[in-house]
Amino acid sequence: MPAPYRVLLETLRQGFPQPVSDRVHDAYFVFSIMQALDKVDDMKSELPLLGEPTELDYESARRQEIGPSSASVEDVSRELVRHFAGLPIFSHPRTQVNVVPPSSIASIIGALLPTIYNPNLVSDDTSHGIAVAEQRVEAMTSRLLGYEPSRSAGVFTFGGTGTTLYGVKIGLEKAVPDAMERGVHSRAVMISSGQSHYARLSVAGWLGIGEDNAVQVPTHLTNDIRIDLLEQAIREVVADGKRIAAIVATMGTTDAFGIDDIEAMVALRDRLVGELGLDYTPHVHADAVIGWAWSVFNDYDFEENRLGFRPRTVRALAGAGRRIRKLSLADSIGIDFHKTGFAPYISSLFLVRDGEDMRYLARGREDMPYLFQSGEHHPGIFTLETSRSGTGVLAALASLLFLGKDGFRALLGHIVEMAELLREHLEGHSTTTVLNGGNVGTVTLFRVYPDGVDTWTVPERERTDPTYGEKLLEHNEYNRKIYRYLHEKAMDGKGVLLSMTDCYRHTDYDEPMVALKSYILSPFVDEEHVRLIVDSVLEAREHVRG
Ligand SMILES: *Cc1c(COP(=O)(O)O)cnc(C)c1O
């Protein structure tokens, strides 16, 4: 009689992919995945979400504990699939809630394979060819963005926030030498625009710079940083005896696609280094997690317009392109393939123009005794993480290979075209106003007004006139009601799932402006969905009292 655990072990072994190919078992493995996919597919309907809208039951979740015995793969997969009920389908043309990208099949396979074979990018000992894939993506992306790949270096990390963390950390080491060993021994700041992502707070907090030292510079109405005020901020910080860990340019803000003038920022930095006699050069990091993808248009001939975009779209693409093409002036860049690269989470690449900069992050090999006994490429020497998955790398590689430049151009061009169409429609109605009208991206922020409001003048008045503050708040509430109506309609499968932002931006007298938001990223969005938004908004006005 074998020991009871041995019997169980035999069953458990069937629950793992076989290390040596066994055709029957290989088929069982693929079938198990297919079965799970099938169950999720069964939840698709006309609704822009899986299954039915569901209440989230955290209470019973909190009561759960591990079972006494093992379960079958089928039972586990049923349990897993259950958790997808109610999830928006982000690739659905009637889901336009946020910057969540639909993943292509190629990128899904890219993310799937490493979960089966588990390469660890800490070193090429443990990742072999996947380490080469990382270099390949780094070189492809460097070239695309205008870096010189023979000089640049890059590493995949744990998200857009991670890319900013890497950039500011390198800058911190330049500004406050040996901070890695000694701690942040001089007062340091990081500077970015008031519209930059709140990741600045995580980075400043976690690096020991301190959230209070994340200086925010006001933006233009187009949501890009004001260079005159940036200059003022730099002068003040230096006069205060503080050191600048990094100046962060936001190349595509999350909610409004504002793009900083990085050329002017770098020129300003270069001028002030001499003028103020700094003994270091403040690091300029570009948070391009959203905007990077537009660099596929760097060499697109907009005059010829081979792909046939509409004039308004060409204008928007060229408008974004004129700033994005200067990206390579940044000392480092953050890129999210999981934002505008049509890849699943997490797929974030940090690039430095000068690979030598990575030395600021390096640890001594003697500090990592169990690693690097063989192999030649050891990113683990300078990465924050120890284990690093290959999922992001291969998902990104798959996206780049699958789409190519023209594929990216067609997808980005199309979603910008749809966003432009939406703005055109909303501008055409007297009761709706586009707030980011000059915007060149795929996100549209708009406000809806009750009857009798003059939308030619009111938005401007709301923004600037404190005596209009009460009306502003009334209109904020009105827009919240419109939003709730639209949300319910979407949940009935008859409308478009939009989102709402409580604070599109602050008025000059510091009140928040509520806005409705359409974030178009799905390749499946088409003109009928754009019309549906407008029709639903007009219908909502009939039902909501101002
Ligand atoms: C989303 C976003 C981030 C954060 O990136 P994650 O990948 O979500 O960590 C940072 N900056 C900008 C501009 C973003 O839109």
Coordinates of C-alpha atoms and ligand atoms in Angstrom, one line a residue:
M1 CA 0.0 0.0 0.0
P2 CA 1.4 3.4 -0.9
A3 CA 1.3 6.1 1.7
P4 CA -2.0 8.1 1.5
Y5 CA -0.1 11.2 0.5
R6 CA 1.3 9.3 -2.5
V7 CA -2.2 8.6 -3.8
L8 CA -3.0 12.3 -3.5
L9 CA 0.3 13.2 -5.1
E10 CA -0.6 11.2 -8.2
T11 CA -3.8 13.2 -8.5
L12 CA -2.1 16.5 -8.0
R13 CA 0.5 15.7 -10.6
Q14 CA -2.3 15.6 -13.1
G15 CA -3.0 19.2 -12.2
F16 CA 0.3 20.4 -13.6
P17 CA 1.4 20.7 -17.2
Q18 CA 3.6 17.7 -17.8
P19 CA 7.4 18.4 -18.0
V20 CA 7.7 15.7 -20.6
S21 CA 5.2 16.0 -23.4
D22 CA 2.3 13.6 -23.0
R23 CA -0.2 14.2 -25.8
V24 CA -3.2 13.1 -23.9
H25 CA -2.3 15.2 -20.9
D26 CA -1.3 18.2 -23.1
A27 CA -4.7 18.1 -24.6
Y28 CA -6.3 18.0 -21.1
F29 CA -4.3 21.1 -20.2
V30 CA -5.4 23.1 -23.3
F31 CA -8.9 21.8 -22.8
S32 CA -9.0 23.1 -19.2
I33 CA -8.0 26.6 -20.4
M34 CA -10.6 26.4 -23.2
Q35 CA -13.2 25.4 -20.7
A36 CA -12.5 28.3 -18.5
L37 CA -12.6 30.7 -21.5
D38 CA -15.9 29.1 -22.7
K39 CA -17.5 29.8 -19.3
V40 CA -16.4 33.4 -19.5
D41 CA -17.7 33.7 -23.1
D42 CA -21.0 32.4 -21.9
M43 CA -21.3 35.5 -19.8
K44 CA -21.2 37.8 -22.8
S45 CA -24.4 39.5 -24.0
E46 CA -25.5 42.8 -25.4
L47 CA -24.3 44.4 -22.2
P48 CA -21.0 46.1 -22.0
L49 CA -20.1 43.8 -19.1
L50 CA -19.8 40.1 -18.3
G51 CA -22.9 38.5 -16.9
E52 CA -25.3 40.8 -15.0
P53 CA -24.6 43.8 -12.9
T54 CA -23.8 42.4 -9.5
E55 CA -23.5 43.6 -5.9
L56 CA -20.1 43.1 -4.5
D57 CA -20.1 40.9 -1.5
Y58 CA -17.0 41.7 0.5
E59 CA -18.6 40.3 3.7
S60 CA -18.8 36.7 2.7
A61 CA -15.4 37.1 1.0
R62 CA -14.0 38.0 4.4
R63 CA -15.4 34.8 5.9
Q64 CA -13.5 32.5 3.6
E65 CA -10.8 30.1 4.5
I66 CA -8.7 27.5 2.8
G67 CA -10.4 24.1 2.3
P68 CA -9.3 20.9 4.0
S69 CA -8.7 19.0 0.8
S70 CA -7.8 19.6 -2.8
A71 CA -10.2 20.5 -5.5
S72 CA -10.4 19.6 -9.2
V73 CA -9.1 22.0 -11.8
E74 CA -12.7 22.3 -13.1
D75 CA -14.1 23.3 -9.8
V76 CA -11.3 25.8 -9.3
S77 CA -11.9 27.3 -12.7
R78 CA -15.6 27.6 -12.0
E79 CA -14.8 29.6 -8.8
L80 CA -12.4 31.8 -10.7
V81 CA -14.8 32.6 -13.5
R82 CA -17.5 33.5 -11.0
H83 CA -15.5 36.6 -10.0
F84 CA -15.7 38.0 -13.5
A85 CA -19.5 38.5 -13.3
G86 CA -20.2 42.2 -13.6
L87 CA -16.8 43.2 -14.9
P88 CA -17.0 45.8 -17.7
I89 CA -15.7 44.4 -21.0
F90 CA -13.1 47.0 -21.7
S91 CA -12.9 46.1 -25.4
H92 CA -16.7 46.7 -25.8
P93 CA -17.5 49.6 -28.0
R94 CA -20.0 50.8 -25.5
T95 CA -17.5 50.8 -22.6
Q96 CA -15.6 54.1 -22.5
V97 CA -14.8 54.5 -18.9
N98 CA -11.1 54.9 -18.5
V99 CA -7.7 54.2 -19.9
V100 CA -8.0 50.4 -19.8
P101 CA -6.8 48.9 -23.1
P102 CA -8.2 45.9 -24.9
S103 CA -5.5 43.3 -25.3
S104 CA -4.9 41.7 -28.7
I105 CA -4.8 38.0 -29.0
A106 CA -1.1 38.1 -29.8
S107 CA -0.4 40.1 -26.6
I108 CA -2.6 37.7 -24.6
I109 CA -0.5 34.8 -25.8
G110 CA 2.6 36.8 -24.9
A111 CA 1.4 37.1 -21.4
L112 CA 0.2 33.5 -21.2
L113 CA 3.4 31.7 -22.2
P114 CA 5.6 33.0 -19.4
T115 CA 3.0 32.1 -16.8
I116 CA 3.4 28.5 -17.9
Y117 CA 7.2 28.4 -18.1
N118 CA 8.0 31.0 -15.5
P119 CA 11.2 32.7 -16.8
N120 CA 12.6 35.1 -14.2
L121 CA 14.1 38.2 -15.7
V122 CA 16.4 38.8 -12.7
S123 CA 19.1 37.2 -14.8
D124 CA 19.6 35.4 -18.1
D125 CA 20.4 32.3 -16.0
T126 CA 16.8 32.0 -15.2
S127 CA 15.1 33.7 -18.2
H128 CA 17.4 32.8 -21.1
G129 CA 15.9 33.9 -24.4
I130 CA 13.3 36.0 -22.6
A131 CA 16.1 38.3 -21.5
V132 CA 16.9 38.7 -25.1
A133 CA 13.3 39.5 -25.8
E134 CA 13.5 42.3 -23.2
Q135 CA 16.5 43.8 -25.0
R136 CA 14.7 43.4 -28.3
V137 CA 11.6 45.3 -27.1
E138 CA 13.9 47.9 -25.5
A139 CA 15.8 48.4 -28.8
M140 CA 12.6 48.5 -30.9
T141 CA 11.0 51.1 -28.5
S142 CA 14.1 53.2 -28.2
R143 CA 14.4 53.5 -31.9
L144 CA 10.7 54.3 -32.2
L145 CA 10.9 57.1 -29.7
G146 CA 14.2 58.5 -31.1
Y147 CA 16.7 57.2 -28.6
E148 CA 20.0 55.7 -29.8
P149 CA 19.7 52.0 -28.9
S150 CA 23.5 51.5 -28.8
R151 CA 23.5 53.9 -25.9
S152 CA 20.1 53.5 -24.2
A153 CA 19.1 50.9 -21.7
G154 CA 15.8 49.8 -20.4
V155 CA 14.0 47.5 -18.0
F156 CA 10.4 46.3 -17.5
T157 CA 9.0 47.2 -14.2
F158 CA 5.8 47.1 -12.1
G159 CA 3.7 49.8 -13.8
G160 CA 3.8 53.4 -14.9
T161 CA 4.3 54.4 -11.3
G162 CA 7.4 52.1 -11.3
T163 CA 8.8 53.9 -14.4
T164 CA 8.5 57.3 -12.7
L165 CA 10.1 55.8 -9.5
Y166 CA 13.1 54.6 -11.6
G167 CA 13.5 58.0 -13.3
V168 CA 13.3 60.0 -10.2
K169 CA 15.5 57.6 -8.3
I170 CA 18.3 58.1 -10.8
G171 CA 17.8 61.8 -10.7
L172 CA 17.9 61.7 -6.9
E173 CA 21.3 60.0 -7.0
K174 CA 22.6 62.7 -9.4
A175 CA 21.3 65.5 -7.2
V176 CA 22.0 64.0 -3.8
P177 CA 25.1 61.7 -4.4
D178 CA 25.1 58.4 -2.6
A179 CA 21.6 58.7 -1.3
M180 CA 21.3 55.0 -1.9
E181 CA 23.9 54.3 0.8
R182 CA 23.6 57.3 3.0
G183 CA 19.9 58.2 2.7
V184 CA 18.5 61.5 1.5
H185 CA 21.0 63.7 3.3
S186 CA 20.1 67.0 1.5
R187 CA 16.7 68.5 1.0
A188 CA 15.4 67.4 -2.4
V189 CA 12.3 68.1 -4.5
M190 CA 10.7 66.8 -7.6
I191 CA 8.9 69.1 -9.9
S192 CA 6.0 68.4 -12.2
S193 CA 2.8 70.0 -13.4
G194 CA -0.4 70.3 -11.4
Q195 CA -2.0 67.9 -13.9
S196 CA 0.7 65.3 -13.6
H197 CA -0.4 61.9 -12.3
Y198 CA -0.7 61.4 -8.5
A199 CA 2.1 58.7 -8.9
R200 CA 4.3 61.7 -8.1
L201 CA 3.1 61.5 -4.5
S202 CA 3.9 57.8 -4.2
V203 CA 7.3 58.4 -5.7
A204 CA 8.2 61.4 -3.6
G205 CA 6.8 59.6 -0.5
W206 CA 8.5 56.3 -1.0
L207 CA 11.9 57.7 -2.1
G208 CA 12.1 59.7 1.1
I209 CA 11.8 63.0 -0.8
G210 CA 8.5 63.6 0.9
E211 CA 5.1 64.3 -0.6
D212 CA 5.3 67.9 0.5
N213 CA 8.4 68.3 -1.7
A214 CA 6.6 67.2 -4.9
V215 CA 6.3 70.7 -6.3
Q216 CA 3.4 71.3 -8.6
V217 CA 3.5 73.9 -11.4
P218 CA 0.2 75.3 -12.8
T219 CA -0.8 74.4 -16.3
H220 CA -2.3 76.2 -19.3
L221 CA -5.9 75.5 -20.1
T222 CA -4.6 72.9 -22.5
N223 CA -3.3 71.1 -19.4
D224 CA 0.4 71.4 -20.3
I225 CA 2.9 72.9 -17.8
R226 CA 3.5 76.7 -17.8
I227 CA 7.2 77.1 -18.7
D228 CA 7.3 80.6 -17.1
L229 CA 6.1 79.2 -13.8
L230 CA 8.4 76.2 -14.1
E231 CA 11.3 78.6 -14.3
Q232 CA 10.0 80.5 -11.3
A233 CA 9.6 77.2 -9.3
I234 CA 13.2 76.1 -10.2
R235 CA 14.6 79.4 -9.1
E236 CA 12.7 79.4 -5.8
V237 CA 13.8 75.8 -5.0
V238 CA 17.4 76.5 -5.8
A239 CA 17.3 79.8 -3.8
D240 CA 16.0 77.8 -0.9
G241 CA 19.1 75.6 -1.0
K242 CA 17.1 72.5 -2.1
R243 CA 18.3 70.1 -4.8
I244 CA 16.2 69.0 -7.7
A245 CA 15.8 65.2 -7.9
A246 CA 13.9 65.4 -11.1
I247 CA 11.8 67.5 -13.4
V248 CA 9.0 65.3 -14.7
A249 CA 7.3 66.1 -18.0
T250 CA 3.9 64.6 -18.5
M251 CA 3.5 63.5 -22.1
G252 CA -0.2 62.8 -22.1
T253 CA -2.1 63.5 -18.9
T254 CA -4.4 60.7 -17.8
D255 CA -7.7 62.5 -18.0
A256 CA -7.2 65.2 -20.6
F257 CA -4.2 64.2 -22.7
G258 CA -2.3 67.4 -22.0
I259 CA 1.2 67.2 -23.4
D260 CA 4.1 69.2 -21.8
D261 CA 6.5 71.1 -24.0
I262 CA 9.4 68.9 -23.2
E263 CA 11.7 70.8 -25.6
A264 CA 11.2 74.0 -23.7
M265 CA 11.6 72.2 -20.4
V266 CA 14.9 70.7 -21.3
A267 CA 16.1 74.0 -22.8
L268 CA 15.1 75.8 -19.6
R269 CA 16.9 73.2 -17.5
D270 CA 20.1 73.6 -19.6
R271 CA 20.0 77.4 -19.4
L272 CA 19.4 77.4 -15.6
V273 CA 22.2 74.9 -14.8
G274 CA 24.7 77.4 -16.1
E275 CA 23.0 80.5 -14.9
L276 CA 22.5 79.2 -11.3
G277 CA 25.8 77.5 -11.2
L278 CA 24.4 74.1 -10.3
D279 CA 27.0 71.3 -9.7
Y280 CA 24.7 68.7 -11.1
T281 CA 22.2 68.6 -14.0
P282 CA 18.7 68.0 -12.8
H283 CA 17.3 64.9 -14.4
V284 CA 14.4 65.3 -16.8
H285 CA 12.1 62.3 -16.8
A286 CA 9.2 62.0 -19.3
D287 CA 6.0 60.3 -18.0
A288 CA 4.9 59.2 -21.4
V289 CA 3.0 56.1 -20.3
I290 CA 0.1 57.3 -22.4
G291 CA 1.6 59.5 -25.0
W292 CA 4.5 57.3 -26.1
A293 CA 2.5 55.4 -28.7
W294 CA 1.9 58.5 -30.8
S295 CA 5.6 58.3 -31.8
V296 CA 4.5 55.9 -34.5
F297 CA 3.5 59.1 -36.3
N298 CA 7.0 60.7 -36.1
D299 CA 7.6 59.7 -39.7
Y300 CA 4.1 59.7 -41.0
D301 CA 3.6 62.1 -43.9
F302 CA 0.4 64.0 -42.8
E303 CA 0.3 65.9 -46.1
E304 CA 0.1 62.7 -48.1
N305 CA -2.0 61.0 -45.4
R306 CA -1.7 57.6 -46.9
L307 CA -4.0 56.0 -44.4
G308 CA -6.8 58.4 -45.2
F309 CA -7.7 59.9 -41.9
R310 CA -10.2 62.8 -41.9
P311 CA -8.8 66.4 -41.8
R312 CA -9.8 66.9 -38.2
T313 CA -8.1 63.7 -37.2
V314 CA -5.0 64.6 -39.1
R315 CA -4.9 67.9 -37.2
A316 CA -5.2 66.1 -33.9
L317 CA -2.6 63.5 -34.6
A318 CA -0.1 66.1 -35.9
G319 CA -0.9 68.3 -32.9
A320 CA 0.1 65.6 -30.5
G321 CA 3.0 64.5 -32.7
R322 CA 4.6 67.9 -32.7
R323 CA 5.4 67.5 -28.9
I324 CA 5.8 63.7 -28.8
R325 CA 8.5 63.8 -31.5
K326 CA 10.7 65.6 -28.9
L327 CA 10.4 62.8 -26.4
S328 CA 14.0 61.7 -27.0
L329 CA 15.2 64.9 -25.3
A330 CA 14.2 63.4 -22.0
D331 CA 16.9 61.7 -19.9
S332 CA 14.5 58.8 -19.2
I333 CA 11.0 57.8 -20.3
G334 CA 8.2 55.8 -18.8
I335 CA 6.1 53.7 -21.3
D336 CA 3.0 51.6 -20.5
F337 CA 2.2 49.0 -23.1
H338 CA -0.9 48.4 -20.9
K339 CA -2.2 51.9 -21.6
T340 CA -1.9 52.6 -25.3
G341 CA 0.0 49.5 -26.4
F342 CA -3.0 47.1 -26.5
A343 CA -1.3 44.8 -24.0
P344 CA -2.6 43.3 -20.7
Y345 CA -1.4 44.4 -17.3
I346 CA 1.4 44.8 -16.3
S347 CA 3.6 45.8 -19.2
S348 CA 5.7 48.9 -18.3
L349 CA 9.1 49.8 -19.7
F350 CA 11.5 52.2 -18.2
L351 CA 14.1 53.6 -20.7
V352 CA 17.2 55.8 -20.1
R353 CA 18.8 57.6 -22.9
D354 CA 22.2 56.9 -21.5
G355 CA 22.5 53.3 -20.3
E356 CA 25.4 54.4 -18.0
D357 CA 22.8 56.1 -15.8
M358 CA 21.7 52.6 -14.6
R359 CA 24.9 52.5 -12.6
Y360 CA 23.3 54.8 -10.0
L361 CA 21.0 52.0 -9.1
A362 CA 23.5 49.1 -9.0
R363 CA 24.2 47.0 -6.0
G364 CA 27.5 45.1 -5.4
R365 CA 27.3 41.5 -6.5
E366 CA 28.6 40.4 -3.1
D367 CA 25.3 41.7 -1.7
M368 CA 23.3 39.1 -3.8
P369 CA 25.0 35.8 -2.9
Y370 CA 22.6 33.4 -4.3
L371 CA 22.3 35.0 -7.7
F372 CA 24.4 35.3 -10.8
Q373 CA 26.5 32.1 -10.6
S374 CA 26.5 31.9 -14.4
G375 CA 25.1 33.8 -17.4
E376 CA 26.2 37.2 -18.6
H377 CA 23.2 39.6 -18.4
H378 CA 22.0 40.4 -14.9
P379 CA 19.4 43.2 -14.7
G380 CA 18.8 42.1 -11.1
I381 CA 21.9 44.1 -10.2
F382 CA 20.0 47.3 -10.6
T383 CA 16.3 46.5 -10.6
L384 CA 14.2 47.3 -7.6
E385 CA 12.5 43.9 -8.0
T386 CA 14.2 40.6 -7.5
S387 CA 11.8 38.3 -9.4
R388 CA 10.6 39.9 -12.6
S389 CA 8.0 38.2 -14.8
G390 CA 8.3 37.8 -18.5
T391 CA 4.6 38.5 -19.1
G392 CA 5.0 42.2 -19.7
V393 CA 8.0 41.8 -22.0
L394 CA 6.3 39.2 -24.2
A395 CA 3.0 41.0 -24.2
A396 CA 4.8 44.1 -25.4
L397 CA 6.8 42.3 -28.0
A398 CA 3.7 40.6 -29.3
S399 CA 1.9 44.0 -29.6
L400 CA 4.8 45.5 -31.5
L401 CA 5.1 42.5 -33.8
F402 CA 1.4 42.1 -34.4
L403 CA 0.6 45.8 -35.0
G404 CA 3.7 47.2 -36.6
K405 CA 3.8 51.0 -37.2
D406 CA 0.8 50.9 -39.5
G407 CA -1.3 48.9 -37.2
F408 CA -0.6 51.3 -34.3
R409 CA -1.4 54.2 -36.7
A410 CA -4.6 52.7 -37.8
L411 CA -5.8 51.9 -34.3
L412 CA -4.7 55.2 -32.7
G413 CA -5.9 57.1 -35.7
H414 CA -9.3 55.5 -35.6
I415 CA -9.9 56.1 -31.9
V416 CA -8.8 59.7 -32.2
E417 CA -11.2 59.9 -35.2
M418 CA -14.0 58.6 -33.1
A419 CA -13.2 61.0 -30.3
E420 CA -13.1 63.9 -32.7
L421 CA -16.5 62.9 -34.1
L422 CA -17.9 62.8 -30.6
R423 CA -16.5 66.3 -29.9
E424 CA -17.9 67.5 -33.2
H425 CA -21.4 66.2 -32.2
L426 CA -21.3 67.6 -28.7
E427 CA -20.1 71.0 -29.9
G428 CA -23.0 71.0 -32.3
H429 CA -25.6 70.9 -29.5
S430 CA -26.6 74.0 -27.6
T431 CA -26.9 72.1 -24.3
T432 CA -23.5 70.3 -24.2
T433 CA -20.0 71.7 -24.0
V434 CA -16.7 70.0 -24.6
L435 CA -14.3 71.1 -21.9
N436 CA -11.1 69.8 -23.5
G437 CA -12.1 71.1 -27.0
G438 CA -8.5 71.7 -28.2
N439 CA -7.7 68.2 -27.0
V440 CA -5.8 66.0 -29.5
G441 CA -6.3 62.6 -27.7
T442 CA -9.0 60.0 -27.3
V443 CA -10.6 61.3 -24.1
T444 CA -13.5 63.7 -24.2
L445 CA -14.6 65.7 -21.1
F446 CA -17.9 67.4 -21.4
R447 CA -20.6 69.0 -19.4
V448 CA -24.3 69.0 -19.9
Y449 CA -26.5 72.0 -19.0
P450 CA -30.2 72.4 -18.2
D451 CA -32.5 74.5 -20.4
G452 CA -32.0 78.2 -20.3
V453 CA -28.3 78.1 -19.8
D454 CA -26.2 79.9 -22.4
T455 CA -23.5 77.4 -23.1
W456 CA -21.6 79.9 -25.2
T457 CA -20.6 81.9 -22.1
V458 CA -21.4 79.8 -19.1
P459 CA -18.5 77.3 -19.0
E460 CA -16.0 80.3 -19.1
R461 CA -18.0 82.1 -16.4
E462 CA -18.1 79.0 -14.2
R463 CA -14.4 78.7 -14.4
T464 CA -13.4 82.3 -13.7
D465 CA -16.3 84.2 -11.9
P466 CA -16.6 83.5 -8.2
T467 CA -20.0 85.1 -8.0
Y468 CA -21.2 82.3 -10.3
G469 CA -19.9 79.7 -7.8
E470 CA -23.3 78.6 -6.6
K471 CA -24.5 78.0 -10.2
L472 CA -21.3 76.0 -10.8
L473 CA -22.2 73.7 -7.9
E474 CA -25.8 73.3 -9.1
H475 CA -24.5 72.4 -12.5
N476 CA -22.0 69.9 -11.0
E477 CA -25.0 68.2 -9.3
Y478 CA -27.0 68.3 -12.6
N479 CA -24.1 66.5 -14.3
R480 CA -23.9 63.9 -11.6
K481 CA -27.6 63.2 -12.2
I482 CA -27.1 62.9 -15.9
Y483 CA -24.3 60.6 -15.2
R484 CA -26.4 58.3 -13.0
Y485 CA -29.1 58.2 -15.7
L486 CA -26.6 57.3 -18.4
H487 CA -25.1 54.6 -16.1
E488 CA -28.4 52.9 -15.5
K489 CA -29.2 53.0 -19.2
A490 CA -25.8 51.4 -20.0
M491 CA -26.5 48.7 -17.4
D492 CA -29.7 48.0 -19.3
G493 CA -27.7 47.3 -22.4
K494 CA -29.1 50.4 -24.1
G495 CA -26.4 53.0 -23.6
V496 CA -22.7 53.7 -23.4
L497 CA -20.8 53.1 -20.2
L498 CA -19.0 56.4 -19.5
S499 CA -17.3 57.7 -16.5
M500 CA -17.4 60.9 -14.5
T501 CA -14.7 62.9 -12.9
D502 CA -15.4 64.9 -9.8
C503 CA -12.8 67.3 -10.6
Y504 CA -11.9 67.9 -14.3
R505 CA -10.0 70.9 -13.0
H506 CA -10.4 73.5 -10.3
T507 CA -12.0 76.8 -11.1
D508 CA -9.9 80.0 -10.7
Y509 CA -11.7 80.3 -7.3
D510 CA -10.8 76.8 -6.3
E511 CA -14.1 74.9 -6.7
P512 CA -14.0 71.5 -8.5
M513 CA -15.6 71.2 -11.9
V514 CA -17.5 67.9 -12.5
A515 CA -17.3 66.5 -16.0
L516 CA -18.6 63.5 -17.9
K517 CA -15.9 61.5 -19.6
S518 CA -15.6 59.3 -22.6
Y519 CA -12.4 57.4 -22.9
I520 CA -12.3 55.7 -26.3
L521 CA -9.7 52.9 -26.6
S522 CA -11.6 50.0 -28.1
P523 CA -10.9 49.2 -31.8
F524 CA -14.5 48.2 -32.0
V525 CA -15.9 51.7 -31.4
D526 CA -17.6 53.1 -34.5
E527 CA -19.8 56.0 -35.5
E528 CA -23.1 54.4 -34.3
H529 CA -21.7 54.3 -30.8
V530 CA -20.7 57.9 -30.9
R531 CA -24.2 58.8 -32.0
L532 CA -25.6 56.7 -29.2
I533 CA -23.7 58.7 -26.6
V534 CA -25.1 62.0 -27.9
D535 CA -28.6 60.6 -28.2
S536 CA -28.4 59.2 -24.7
V537 CA -27.2 62.5 -23.3
L538 CA -30.1 64.3 -24.9
E539 CA -32.5 61.7 -23.6
A540 CA -31.1 62.0 -20.1
R541 CA -31.8 65.8 -20.2
E542 CA -35.4 65.0 -20.8
H543 CA -35.5 62.9 -17.6
V544 CA -33.3 64.9 -15.3
R545 CA -34.5 68.1 -13.7
G546 CA -32.0 70.9 -13.5
Ligands
LIG1 C1 -1.8 55.6 -15.5 C2 -0.8 56.6 -15.3 C3 0.3 56.5 -14.4 C4 0.4 55.3 -13.5 O1 0.7 54.2 -14.3 P1 0.3 52.7 -13.8 O2 0.7 51.9 -15.0 O3 -1.2 52.7 -13.6 O4 1.1 52.5 -12.6 C5 1.3 57.4 -14.4 N1 1.2 58.5 -15.2 C6 0.2 58.7 -16.1 C7 0.2 60.0 -16.9 C8 -0.8 57.8 -16.2 O5 -1.9 58.0 -17.0

